[in-house]
PDB file of C-alpha atoms and ligand atoms in Angstrom:
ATOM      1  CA  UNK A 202      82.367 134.069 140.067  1.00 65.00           C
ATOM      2  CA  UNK A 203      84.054 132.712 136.671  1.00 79.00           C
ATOM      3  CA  UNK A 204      82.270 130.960 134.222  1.00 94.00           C
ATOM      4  CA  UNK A 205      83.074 128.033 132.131  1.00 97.00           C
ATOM      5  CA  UNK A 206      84.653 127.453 128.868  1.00 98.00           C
ATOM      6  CA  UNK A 207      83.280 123.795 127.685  1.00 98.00           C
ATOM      7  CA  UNK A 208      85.116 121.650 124.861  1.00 98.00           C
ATOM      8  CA  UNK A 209      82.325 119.741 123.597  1.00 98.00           C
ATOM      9  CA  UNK A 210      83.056 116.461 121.380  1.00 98.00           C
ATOM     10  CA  UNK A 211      80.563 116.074 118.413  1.00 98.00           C
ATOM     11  CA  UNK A 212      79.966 113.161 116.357  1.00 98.00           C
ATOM     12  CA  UNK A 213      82.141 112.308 113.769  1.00 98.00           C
ATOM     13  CA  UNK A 214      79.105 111.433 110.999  1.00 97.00           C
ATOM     14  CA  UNK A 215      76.717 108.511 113.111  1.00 98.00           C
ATOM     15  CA  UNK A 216      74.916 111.142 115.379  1.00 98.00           C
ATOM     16  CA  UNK A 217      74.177 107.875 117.715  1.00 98.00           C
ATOM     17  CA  UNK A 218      77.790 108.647 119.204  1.00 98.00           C
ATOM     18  CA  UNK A 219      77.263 112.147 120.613  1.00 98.00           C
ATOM     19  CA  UNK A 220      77.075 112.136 124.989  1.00 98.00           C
ATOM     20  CA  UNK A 221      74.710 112.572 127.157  1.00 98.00           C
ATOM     21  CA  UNK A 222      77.089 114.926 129.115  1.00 98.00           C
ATOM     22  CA  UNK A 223      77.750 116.829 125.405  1.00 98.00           C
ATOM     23  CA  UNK A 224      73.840 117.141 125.653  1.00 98.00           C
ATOM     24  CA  UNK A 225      73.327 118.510 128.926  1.00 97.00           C
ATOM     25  CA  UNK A 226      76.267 120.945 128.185  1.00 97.00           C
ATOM     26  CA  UNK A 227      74.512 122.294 124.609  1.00 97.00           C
ATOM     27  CA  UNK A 228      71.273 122.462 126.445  1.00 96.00           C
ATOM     28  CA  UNK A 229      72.526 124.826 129.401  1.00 95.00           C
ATOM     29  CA  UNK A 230      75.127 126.527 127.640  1.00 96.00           C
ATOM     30  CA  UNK A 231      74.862 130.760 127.347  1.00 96.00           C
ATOM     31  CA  UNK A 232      76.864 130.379 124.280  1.00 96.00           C
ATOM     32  CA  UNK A 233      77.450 127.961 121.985  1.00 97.00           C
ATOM     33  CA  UNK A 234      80.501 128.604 119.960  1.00 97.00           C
ATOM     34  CA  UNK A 235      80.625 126.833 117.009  1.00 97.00           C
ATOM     35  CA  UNK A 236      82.485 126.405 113.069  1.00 96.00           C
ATOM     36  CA  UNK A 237      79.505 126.655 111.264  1.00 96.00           C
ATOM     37  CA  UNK A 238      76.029 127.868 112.818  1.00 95.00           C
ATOM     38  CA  UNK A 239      74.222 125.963 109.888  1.00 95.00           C
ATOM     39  CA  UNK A 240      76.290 122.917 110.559  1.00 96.00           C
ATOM     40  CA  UNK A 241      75.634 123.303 114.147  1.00 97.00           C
ATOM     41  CA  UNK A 242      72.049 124.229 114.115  1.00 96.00           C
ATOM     42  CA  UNK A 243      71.131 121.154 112.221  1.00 96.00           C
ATOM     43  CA  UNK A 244      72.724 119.004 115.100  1.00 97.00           C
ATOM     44  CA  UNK A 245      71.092 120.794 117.948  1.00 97.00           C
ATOM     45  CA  UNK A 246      67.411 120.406 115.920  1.00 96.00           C
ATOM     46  CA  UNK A 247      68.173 116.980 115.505  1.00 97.00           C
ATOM     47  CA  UNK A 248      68.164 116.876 119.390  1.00 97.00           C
ATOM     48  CA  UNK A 249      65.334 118.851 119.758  1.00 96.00           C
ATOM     49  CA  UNK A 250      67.503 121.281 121.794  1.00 95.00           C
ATOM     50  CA  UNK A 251      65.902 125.208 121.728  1.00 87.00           C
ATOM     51  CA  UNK A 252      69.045 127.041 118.927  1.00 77.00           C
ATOM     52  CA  UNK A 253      71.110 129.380 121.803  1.00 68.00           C
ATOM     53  CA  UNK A 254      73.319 132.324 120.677  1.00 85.00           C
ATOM     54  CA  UNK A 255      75.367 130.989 118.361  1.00 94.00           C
ATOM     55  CA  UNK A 256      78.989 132.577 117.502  1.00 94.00           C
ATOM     56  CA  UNK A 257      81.350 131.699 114.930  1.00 95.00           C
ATOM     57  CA  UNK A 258      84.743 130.407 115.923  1.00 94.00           C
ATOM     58  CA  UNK A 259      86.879 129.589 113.113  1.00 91.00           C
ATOM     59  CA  UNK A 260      89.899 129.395 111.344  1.00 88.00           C
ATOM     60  CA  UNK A 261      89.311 133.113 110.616  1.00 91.00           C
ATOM     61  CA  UNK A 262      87.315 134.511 113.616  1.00 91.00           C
ATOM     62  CA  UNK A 263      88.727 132.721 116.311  1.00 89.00           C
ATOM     63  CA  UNK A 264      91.623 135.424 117.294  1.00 90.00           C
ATOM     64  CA  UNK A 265      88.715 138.282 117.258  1.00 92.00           C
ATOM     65  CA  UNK A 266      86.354 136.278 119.435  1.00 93.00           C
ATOM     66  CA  UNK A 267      88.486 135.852 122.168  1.00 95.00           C
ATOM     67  CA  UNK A 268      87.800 139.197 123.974  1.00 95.00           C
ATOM     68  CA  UNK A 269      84.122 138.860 123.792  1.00 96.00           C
ATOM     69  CA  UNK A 270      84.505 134.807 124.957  1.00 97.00           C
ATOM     70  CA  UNK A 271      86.708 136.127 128.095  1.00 97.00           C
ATOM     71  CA  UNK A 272      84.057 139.032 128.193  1.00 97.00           C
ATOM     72  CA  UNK A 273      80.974 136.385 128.578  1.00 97.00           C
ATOM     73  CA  UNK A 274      83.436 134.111 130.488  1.00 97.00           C
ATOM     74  CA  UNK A 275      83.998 137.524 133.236  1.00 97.00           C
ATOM     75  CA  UNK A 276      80.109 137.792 133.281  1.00 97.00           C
ATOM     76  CA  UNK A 277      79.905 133.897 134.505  1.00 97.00           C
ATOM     77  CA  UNK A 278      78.332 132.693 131.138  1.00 97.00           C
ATOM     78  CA  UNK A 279      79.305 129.260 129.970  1.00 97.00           C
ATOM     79  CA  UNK A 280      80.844 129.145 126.762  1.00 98.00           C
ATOM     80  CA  UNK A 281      80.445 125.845 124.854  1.00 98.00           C
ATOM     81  CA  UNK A 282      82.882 125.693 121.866  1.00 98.00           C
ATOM     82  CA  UNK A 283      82.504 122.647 119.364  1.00 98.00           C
ATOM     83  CA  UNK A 284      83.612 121.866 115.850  1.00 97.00           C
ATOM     84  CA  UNK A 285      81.789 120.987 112.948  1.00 97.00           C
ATOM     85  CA  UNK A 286      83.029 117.362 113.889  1.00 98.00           C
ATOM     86  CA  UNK A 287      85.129 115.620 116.759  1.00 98.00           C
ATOM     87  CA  UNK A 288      87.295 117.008 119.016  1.00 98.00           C
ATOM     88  CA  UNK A 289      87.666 120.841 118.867  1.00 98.00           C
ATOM     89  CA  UNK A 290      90.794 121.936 119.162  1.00 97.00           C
ATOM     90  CA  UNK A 291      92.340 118.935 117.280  1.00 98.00           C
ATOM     91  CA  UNK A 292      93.147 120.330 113.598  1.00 97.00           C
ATOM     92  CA  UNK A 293      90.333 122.374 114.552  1.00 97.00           C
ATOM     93  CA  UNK A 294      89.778 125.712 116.222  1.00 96.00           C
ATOM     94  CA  UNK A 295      89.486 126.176 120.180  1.00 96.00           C
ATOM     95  CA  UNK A 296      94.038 125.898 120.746  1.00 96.00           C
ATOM     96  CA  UNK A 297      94.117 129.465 121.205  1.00 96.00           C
ATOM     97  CA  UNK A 298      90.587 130.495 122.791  1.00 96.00           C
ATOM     98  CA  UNK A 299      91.814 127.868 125.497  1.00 97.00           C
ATOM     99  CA  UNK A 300      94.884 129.380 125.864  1.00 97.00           C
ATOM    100  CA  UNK A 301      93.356 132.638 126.513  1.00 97.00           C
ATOM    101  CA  UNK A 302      91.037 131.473 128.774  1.00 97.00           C
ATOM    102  CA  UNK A 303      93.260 129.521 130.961  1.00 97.00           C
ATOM    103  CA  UNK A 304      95.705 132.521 130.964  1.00 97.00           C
ATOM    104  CA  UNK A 305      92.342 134.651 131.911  1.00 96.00           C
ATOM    105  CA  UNK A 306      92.009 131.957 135.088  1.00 96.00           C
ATOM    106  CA  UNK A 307      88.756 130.800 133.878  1.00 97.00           C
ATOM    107  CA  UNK A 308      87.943 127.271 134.055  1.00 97.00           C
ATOM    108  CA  UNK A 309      88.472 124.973 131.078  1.00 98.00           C
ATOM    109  CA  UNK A 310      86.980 121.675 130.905  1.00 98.00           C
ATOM    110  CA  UNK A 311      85.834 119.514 128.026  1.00 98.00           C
ATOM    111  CA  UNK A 312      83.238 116.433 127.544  1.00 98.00           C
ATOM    112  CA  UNK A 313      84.886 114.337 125.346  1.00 98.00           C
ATOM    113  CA  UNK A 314      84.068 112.016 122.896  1.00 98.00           C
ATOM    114  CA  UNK A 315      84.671 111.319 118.949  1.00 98.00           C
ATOM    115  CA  UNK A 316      87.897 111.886 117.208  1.00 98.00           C
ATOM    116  CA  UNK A 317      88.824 110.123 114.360  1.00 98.00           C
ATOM    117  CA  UNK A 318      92.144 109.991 115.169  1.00 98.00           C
ATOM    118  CA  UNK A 319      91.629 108.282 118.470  1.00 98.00           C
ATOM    119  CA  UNK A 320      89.207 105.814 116.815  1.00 98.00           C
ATOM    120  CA  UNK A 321      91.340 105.197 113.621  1.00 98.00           C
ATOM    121  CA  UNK A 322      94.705 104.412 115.832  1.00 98.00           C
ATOM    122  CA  UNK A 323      92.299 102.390 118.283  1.00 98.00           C
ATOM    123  CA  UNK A 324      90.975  99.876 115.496  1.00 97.00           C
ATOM    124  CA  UNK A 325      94.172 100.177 113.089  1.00 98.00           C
ATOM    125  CA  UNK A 326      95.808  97.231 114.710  1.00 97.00           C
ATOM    126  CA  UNK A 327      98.840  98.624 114.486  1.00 98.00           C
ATOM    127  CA  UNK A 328     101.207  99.175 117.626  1.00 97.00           C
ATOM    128  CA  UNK A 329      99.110 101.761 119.451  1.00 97.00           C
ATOM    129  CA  UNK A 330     101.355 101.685 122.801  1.00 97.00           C
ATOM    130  CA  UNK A 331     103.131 105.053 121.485  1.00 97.00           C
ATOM    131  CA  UNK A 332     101.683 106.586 118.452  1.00 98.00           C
ATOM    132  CA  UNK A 333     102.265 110.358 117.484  1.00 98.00           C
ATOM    133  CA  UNK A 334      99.752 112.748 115.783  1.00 98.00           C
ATOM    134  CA  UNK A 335     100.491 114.925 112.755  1.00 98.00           C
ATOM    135  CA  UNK A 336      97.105 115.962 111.729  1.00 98.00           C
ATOM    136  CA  UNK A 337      97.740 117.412 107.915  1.00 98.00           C
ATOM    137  CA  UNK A 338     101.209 117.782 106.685  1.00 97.00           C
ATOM    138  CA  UNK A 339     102.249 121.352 105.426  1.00 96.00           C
ATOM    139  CA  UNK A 340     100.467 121.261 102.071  1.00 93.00           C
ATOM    140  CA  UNK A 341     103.837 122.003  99.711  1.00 90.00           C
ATOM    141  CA  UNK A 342     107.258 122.751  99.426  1.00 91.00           C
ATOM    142  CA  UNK A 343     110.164 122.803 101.566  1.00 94.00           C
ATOM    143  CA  UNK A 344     108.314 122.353 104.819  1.00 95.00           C
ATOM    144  CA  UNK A 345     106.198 119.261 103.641  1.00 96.00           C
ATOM    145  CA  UNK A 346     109.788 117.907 102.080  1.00 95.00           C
ATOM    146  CA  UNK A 347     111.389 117.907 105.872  1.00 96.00           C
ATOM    147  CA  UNK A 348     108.372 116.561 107.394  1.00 96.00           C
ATOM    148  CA  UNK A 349     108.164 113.697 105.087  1.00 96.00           C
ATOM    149  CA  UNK A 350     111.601 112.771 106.226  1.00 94.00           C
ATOM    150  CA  UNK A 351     111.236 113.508 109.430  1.00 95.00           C
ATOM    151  CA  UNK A 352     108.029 110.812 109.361  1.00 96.00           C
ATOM    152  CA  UNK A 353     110.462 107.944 107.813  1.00 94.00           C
ATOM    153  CA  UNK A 354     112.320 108.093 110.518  1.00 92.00           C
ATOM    154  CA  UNK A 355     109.867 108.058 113.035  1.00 96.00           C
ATOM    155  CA  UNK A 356     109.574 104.883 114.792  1.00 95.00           C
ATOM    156  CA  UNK A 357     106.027 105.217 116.561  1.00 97.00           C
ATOM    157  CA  UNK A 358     102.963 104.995 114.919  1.00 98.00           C
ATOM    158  CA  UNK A 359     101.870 107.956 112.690  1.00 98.00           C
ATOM    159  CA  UNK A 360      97.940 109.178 112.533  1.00 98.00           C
ATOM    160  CA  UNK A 361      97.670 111.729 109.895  1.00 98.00           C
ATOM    161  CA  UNK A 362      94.720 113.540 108.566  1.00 98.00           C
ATOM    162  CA  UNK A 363      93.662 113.510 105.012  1.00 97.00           C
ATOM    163  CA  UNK A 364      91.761 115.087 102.445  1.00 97.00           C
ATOM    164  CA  UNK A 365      90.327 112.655  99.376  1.00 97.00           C
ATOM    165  CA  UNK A 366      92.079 114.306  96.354  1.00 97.00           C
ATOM    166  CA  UNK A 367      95.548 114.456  98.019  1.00 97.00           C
ATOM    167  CA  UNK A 368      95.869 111.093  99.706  1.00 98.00           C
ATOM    168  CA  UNK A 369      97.364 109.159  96.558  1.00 98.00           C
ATOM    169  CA  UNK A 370      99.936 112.122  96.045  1.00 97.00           C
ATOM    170  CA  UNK A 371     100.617 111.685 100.115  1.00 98.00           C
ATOM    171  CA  UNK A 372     100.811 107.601  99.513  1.00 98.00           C
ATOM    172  CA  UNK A 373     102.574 108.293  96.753  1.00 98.00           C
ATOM    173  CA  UNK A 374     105.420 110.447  98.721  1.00 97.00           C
ATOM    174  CA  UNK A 375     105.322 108.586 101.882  1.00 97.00           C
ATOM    175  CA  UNK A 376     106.560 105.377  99.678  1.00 97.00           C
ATOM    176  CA  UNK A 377     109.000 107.072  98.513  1.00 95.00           C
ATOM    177  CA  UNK A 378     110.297 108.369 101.916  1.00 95.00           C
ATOM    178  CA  UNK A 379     109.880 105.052 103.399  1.00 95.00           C
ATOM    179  CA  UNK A 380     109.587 102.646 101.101  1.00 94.00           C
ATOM    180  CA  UNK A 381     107.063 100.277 100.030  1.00 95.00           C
ATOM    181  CA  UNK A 382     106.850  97.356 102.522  1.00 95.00           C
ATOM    182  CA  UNK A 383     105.633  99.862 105.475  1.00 97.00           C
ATOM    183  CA  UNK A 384     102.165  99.204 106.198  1.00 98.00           C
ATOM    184  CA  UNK A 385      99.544 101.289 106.648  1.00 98.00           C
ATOM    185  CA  UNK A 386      96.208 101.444 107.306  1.00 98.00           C
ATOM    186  CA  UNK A 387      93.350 103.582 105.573  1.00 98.00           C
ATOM    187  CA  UNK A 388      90.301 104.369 107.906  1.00 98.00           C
ATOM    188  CA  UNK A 389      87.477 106.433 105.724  1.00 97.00           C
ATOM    189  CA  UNK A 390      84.046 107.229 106.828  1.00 98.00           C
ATOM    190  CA  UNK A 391      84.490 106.766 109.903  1.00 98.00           C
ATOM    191  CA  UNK A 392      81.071 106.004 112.027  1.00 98.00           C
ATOM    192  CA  UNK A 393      79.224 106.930 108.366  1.00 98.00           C
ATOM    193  CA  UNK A 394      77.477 104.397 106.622  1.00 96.00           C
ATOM    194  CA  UNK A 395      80.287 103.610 103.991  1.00 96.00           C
ATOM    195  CA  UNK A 396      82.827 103.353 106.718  1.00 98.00           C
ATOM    196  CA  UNK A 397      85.902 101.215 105.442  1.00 97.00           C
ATOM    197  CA  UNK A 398      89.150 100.191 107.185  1.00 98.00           C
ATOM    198  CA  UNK A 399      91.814  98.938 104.421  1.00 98.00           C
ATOM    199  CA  UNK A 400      94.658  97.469 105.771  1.00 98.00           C
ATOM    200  CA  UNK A 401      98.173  96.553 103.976  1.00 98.00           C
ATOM    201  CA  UNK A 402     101.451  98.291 102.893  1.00 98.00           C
ATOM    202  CA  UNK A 403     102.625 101.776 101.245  1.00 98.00           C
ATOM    203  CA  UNK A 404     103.187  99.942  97.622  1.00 97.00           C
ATOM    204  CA  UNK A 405     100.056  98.036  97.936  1.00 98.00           C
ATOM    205  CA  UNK A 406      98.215 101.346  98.728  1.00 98.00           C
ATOM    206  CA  UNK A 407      98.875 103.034  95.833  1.00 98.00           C
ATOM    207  CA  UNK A 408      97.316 100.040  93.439  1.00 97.00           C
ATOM    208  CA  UNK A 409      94.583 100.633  96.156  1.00 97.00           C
ATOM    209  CA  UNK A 410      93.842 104.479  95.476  1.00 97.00           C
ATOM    210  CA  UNK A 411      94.459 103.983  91.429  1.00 96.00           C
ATOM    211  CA  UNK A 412      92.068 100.946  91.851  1.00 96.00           C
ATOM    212  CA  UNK A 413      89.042 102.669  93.653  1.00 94.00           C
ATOM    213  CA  UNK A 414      88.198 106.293  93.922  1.00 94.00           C
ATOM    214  CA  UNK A 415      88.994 107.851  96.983  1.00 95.00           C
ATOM    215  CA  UNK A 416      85.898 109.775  98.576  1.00 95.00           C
ATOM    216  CA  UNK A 417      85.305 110.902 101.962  1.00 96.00           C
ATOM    217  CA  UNK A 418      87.225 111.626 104.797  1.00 97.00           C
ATOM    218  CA  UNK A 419      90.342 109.654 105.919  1.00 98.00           C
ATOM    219  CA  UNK A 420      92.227 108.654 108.436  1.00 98.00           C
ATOM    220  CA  UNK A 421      95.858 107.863 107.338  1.00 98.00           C
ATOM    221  CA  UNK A 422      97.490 105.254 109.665  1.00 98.00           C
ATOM    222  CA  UNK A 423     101.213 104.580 109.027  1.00 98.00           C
ATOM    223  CA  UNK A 424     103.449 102.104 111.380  1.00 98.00           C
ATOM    224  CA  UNK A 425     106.852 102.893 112.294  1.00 97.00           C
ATOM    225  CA  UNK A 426     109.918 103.093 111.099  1.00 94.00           C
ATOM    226  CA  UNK A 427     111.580  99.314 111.893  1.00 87.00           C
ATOM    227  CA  UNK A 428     114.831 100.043 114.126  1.00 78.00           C
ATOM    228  CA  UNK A 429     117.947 100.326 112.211  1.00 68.00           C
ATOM    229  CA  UNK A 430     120.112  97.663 111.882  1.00 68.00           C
ATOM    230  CA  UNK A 431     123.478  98.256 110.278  1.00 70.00           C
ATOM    231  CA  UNK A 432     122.651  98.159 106.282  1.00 81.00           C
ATOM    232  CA  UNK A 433     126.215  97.045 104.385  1.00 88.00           C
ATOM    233  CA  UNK A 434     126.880  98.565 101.218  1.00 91.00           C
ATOM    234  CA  UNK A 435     126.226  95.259  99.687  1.00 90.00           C
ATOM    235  CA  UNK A 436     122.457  95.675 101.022  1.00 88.00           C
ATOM    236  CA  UNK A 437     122.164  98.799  99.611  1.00 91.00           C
ATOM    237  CA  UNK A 438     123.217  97.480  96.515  1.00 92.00           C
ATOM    238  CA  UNK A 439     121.010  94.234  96.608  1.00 90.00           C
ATOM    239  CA  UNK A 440     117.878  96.050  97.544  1.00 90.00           C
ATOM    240  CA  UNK A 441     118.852  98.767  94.529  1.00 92.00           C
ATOM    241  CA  UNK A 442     119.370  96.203  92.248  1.00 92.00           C
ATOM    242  CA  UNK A 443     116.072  94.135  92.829  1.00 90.00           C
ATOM    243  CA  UNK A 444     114.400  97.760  92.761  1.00 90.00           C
ATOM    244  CA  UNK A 445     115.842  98.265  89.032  1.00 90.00           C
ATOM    245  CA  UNK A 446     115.505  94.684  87.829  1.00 89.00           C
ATOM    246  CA  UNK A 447     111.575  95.317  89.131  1.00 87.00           C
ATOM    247  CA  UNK A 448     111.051  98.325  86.783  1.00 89.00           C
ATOM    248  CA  UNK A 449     111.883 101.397  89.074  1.00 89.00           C
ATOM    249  CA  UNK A 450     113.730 103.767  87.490  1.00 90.00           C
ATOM    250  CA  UNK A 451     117.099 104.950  89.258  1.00 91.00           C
ATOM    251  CA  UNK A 452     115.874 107.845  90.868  1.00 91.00           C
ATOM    252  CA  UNK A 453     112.738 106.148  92.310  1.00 90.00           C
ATOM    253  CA  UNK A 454     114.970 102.725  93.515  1.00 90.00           C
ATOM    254  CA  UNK A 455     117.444 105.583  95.498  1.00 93.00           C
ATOM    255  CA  UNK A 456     114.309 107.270  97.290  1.00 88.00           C
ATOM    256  CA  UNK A 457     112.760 103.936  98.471  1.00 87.00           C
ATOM    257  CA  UNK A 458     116.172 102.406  99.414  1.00 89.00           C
ATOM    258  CA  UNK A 459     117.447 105.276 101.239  1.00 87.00           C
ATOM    259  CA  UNK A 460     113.454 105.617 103.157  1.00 82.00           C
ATOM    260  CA  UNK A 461     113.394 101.983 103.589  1.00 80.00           C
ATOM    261  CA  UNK A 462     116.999 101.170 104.868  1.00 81.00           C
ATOM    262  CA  UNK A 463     117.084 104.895 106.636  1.00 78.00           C
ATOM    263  CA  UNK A 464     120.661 105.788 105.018  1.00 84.00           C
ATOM    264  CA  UNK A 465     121.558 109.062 103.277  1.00 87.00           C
ATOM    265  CA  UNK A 466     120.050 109.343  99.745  1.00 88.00           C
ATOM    266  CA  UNK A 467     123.414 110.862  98.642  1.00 90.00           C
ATOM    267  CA  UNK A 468     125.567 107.752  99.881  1.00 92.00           C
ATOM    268  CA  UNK A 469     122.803 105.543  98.129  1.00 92.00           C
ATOM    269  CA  UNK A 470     123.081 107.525  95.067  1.00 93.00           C
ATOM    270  CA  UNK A 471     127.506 107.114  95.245  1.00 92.00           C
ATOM    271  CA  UNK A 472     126.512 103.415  95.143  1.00 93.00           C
ATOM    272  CA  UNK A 473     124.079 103.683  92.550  1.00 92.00           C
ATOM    273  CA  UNK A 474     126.424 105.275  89.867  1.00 90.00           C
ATOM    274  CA  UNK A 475     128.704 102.815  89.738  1.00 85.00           C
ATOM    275  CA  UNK A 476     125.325 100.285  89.358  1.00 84.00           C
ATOM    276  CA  UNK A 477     125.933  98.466  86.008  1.00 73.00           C
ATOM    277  CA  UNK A 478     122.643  99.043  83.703  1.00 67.00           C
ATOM    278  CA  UNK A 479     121.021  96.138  83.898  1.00 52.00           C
TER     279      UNK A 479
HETATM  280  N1  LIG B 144      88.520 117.661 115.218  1.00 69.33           N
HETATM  281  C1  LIG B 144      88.343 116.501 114.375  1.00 69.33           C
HETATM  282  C2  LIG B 144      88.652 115.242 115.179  1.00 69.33           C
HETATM  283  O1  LIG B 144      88.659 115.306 116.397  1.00 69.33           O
HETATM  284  O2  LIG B 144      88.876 114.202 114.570  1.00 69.33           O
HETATM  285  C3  LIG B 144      89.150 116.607 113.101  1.00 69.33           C
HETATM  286  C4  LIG B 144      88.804 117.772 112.238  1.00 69.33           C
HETATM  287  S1  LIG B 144      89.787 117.932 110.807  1.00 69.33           S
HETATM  288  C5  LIG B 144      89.315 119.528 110.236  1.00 69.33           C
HETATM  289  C6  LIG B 144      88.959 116.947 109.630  1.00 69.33           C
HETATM  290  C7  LIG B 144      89.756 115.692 109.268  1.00 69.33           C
HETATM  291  O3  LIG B 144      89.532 114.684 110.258  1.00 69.33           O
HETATM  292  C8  LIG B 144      89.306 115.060 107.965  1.00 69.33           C
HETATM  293  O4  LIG B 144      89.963 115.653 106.855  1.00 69.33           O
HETATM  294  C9  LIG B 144      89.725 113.614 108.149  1.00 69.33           C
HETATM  295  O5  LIG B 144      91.110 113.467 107.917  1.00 69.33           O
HETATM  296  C10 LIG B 144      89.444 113.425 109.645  1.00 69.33           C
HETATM  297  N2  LIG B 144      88.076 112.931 109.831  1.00 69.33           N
HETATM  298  C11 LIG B 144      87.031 113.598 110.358  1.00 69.33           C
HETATM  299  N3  LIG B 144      85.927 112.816 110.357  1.00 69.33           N
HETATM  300  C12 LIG B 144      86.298 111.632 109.817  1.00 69.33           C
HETATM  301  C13 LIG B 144      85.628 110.413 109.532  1.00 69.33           C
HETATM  302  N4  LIG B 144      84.344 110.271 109.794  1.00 69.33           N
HETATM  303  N5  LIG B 144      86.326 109.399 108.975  1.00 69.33           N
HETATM  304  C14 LIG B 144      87.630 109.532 108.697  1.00 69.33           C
HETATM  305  N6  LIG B 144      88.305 110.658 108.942  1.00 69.33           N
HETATM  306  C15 LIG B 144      87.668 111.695 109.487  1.00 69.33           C
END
């Protein structure tokens, strides 16, 4: 007989959201792996469930715990696996232990529950029919560059994951890419106490960040590219022109225009040469 391998969904900061099923699971479980045994501890005493053998599965340890997961998994243990918040295995560890464990032929199954994307998309009010998830974007260089792109062209919705001190550098590129009239939503703290859902565009985002502080954790909900109509080179140069006469400088007017009307930043920049300075 096979034992189990158990996603279990944790709450995302109001511990009034975890399951009754995610209960029963941390109560039976052989193992509980876990992120962070302090992080997890603290949730099962706040439960008043009895602390189990607790193993670390991150980032890190995750490859090297597989054999003795499939080991426990052989010996018909269940293996609960959560994260120090949400959904494991959603920009968190658990991808590859499944894999190995379905590949193994042991059974997988989860008890779901919080995930901030699901929640943020769900009460963004943006078009949530087909929405794509891109967790973080590659921190630097070439590879966050293409990905940018590739999101301004991207006509569902995008969810992306955050950190605090880089979300008015990401607001900051994502205008650029797209321009500024795309909205976007904000969703911080979710389920916490200073939970806050802003709502608006890309330019009005950035006066948002520079106005107030950005703390805690955050959502990032951006709609769609609009579908391309045919832009003449007479829109081009309108929609440069009103940039310019607005106070962008050149360089800034050709990003936006080129994100915004989805046309090659070199052909924008041909028409922008022969701009007379205003
Ligand atoms: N597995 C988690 C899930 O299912 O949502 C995500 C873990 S990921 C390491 C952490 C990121 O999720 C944060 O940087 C933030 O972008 C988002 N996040 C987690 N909790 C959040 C909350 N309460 N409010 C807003 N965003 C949150």
């Amino acid at each position: 007989m096979s034992g189990q391998l158990i996603l279990v969904a944790t709450p995302l900061g109001n511990l009034g959201d975890i399951t009754a099923r995610a209960l029963d699971v941390l109560r039976s479980a052989d193992i509980i792996a876990c992120e962070d045994t302090r992080r997890t501890a603290g949730l099962l005493s706040h439960f008043g469930i009895e602390r189990r053998r607790l193993m670390i599965v991150n980032d890190h340890t995750e490859p090297g715990q597989i054999a003795p997961i499939l080991e426990a998994l052989l010996a018909a243990k269940t293996v609960a696996l959560v994260s120090d918040a949400g959904s494991p295995g959603i920009s968190d560890p658990g991808e590859r232990l499944v894999q190995a464990a379905v590949a193994a032929g042991h059974l997988v199954t989860a008890t779901p529950g919080p995930s901030a994307a699901i929640m943020a998309v769900s009460l963004s009010g943006l078009p949530a029919g087909r929405w794509v998830f891109e967790g973080f974007l590659p921190r630097s260089g070439g590879g966050r560059t293409a990905r940018l792109h590739e999101l301004a062209d991207e006509s569902r919705t995008i969810v992306l994951y955050e950190a605090p001190h880089r979300i008015a550098q990401t607001l900051q590129q994502l205008c650029e890419v797209c321009g500024p009239d795309r909205a976007v939503v904000l969703a911080r703290e979710l389920t916490k106490m200073h939970e806050e859902v802003w709502r608006g565009n890309l330019g009005q985002s950035l006066q948002r960040v520079a106005d107030v502080e950005p703390r805690g954790e955050y959502v990032l909900v951006l709609a769609g590219a609009p579908p391309a109509g045919p832009s003449t080179d007479a829109d081009i140069v309108d929609a440069l022109t009103a940039r310019i006469a607005g106070g962008l400088d050149k360089k800034t007017a050709i990003a936006e225009v080129a994100g915004e009307l989805r046309i090659a930043k070199r052909h924008v920049y041909s028409l922008a040469l022969a701009l007379r300075p205003l």
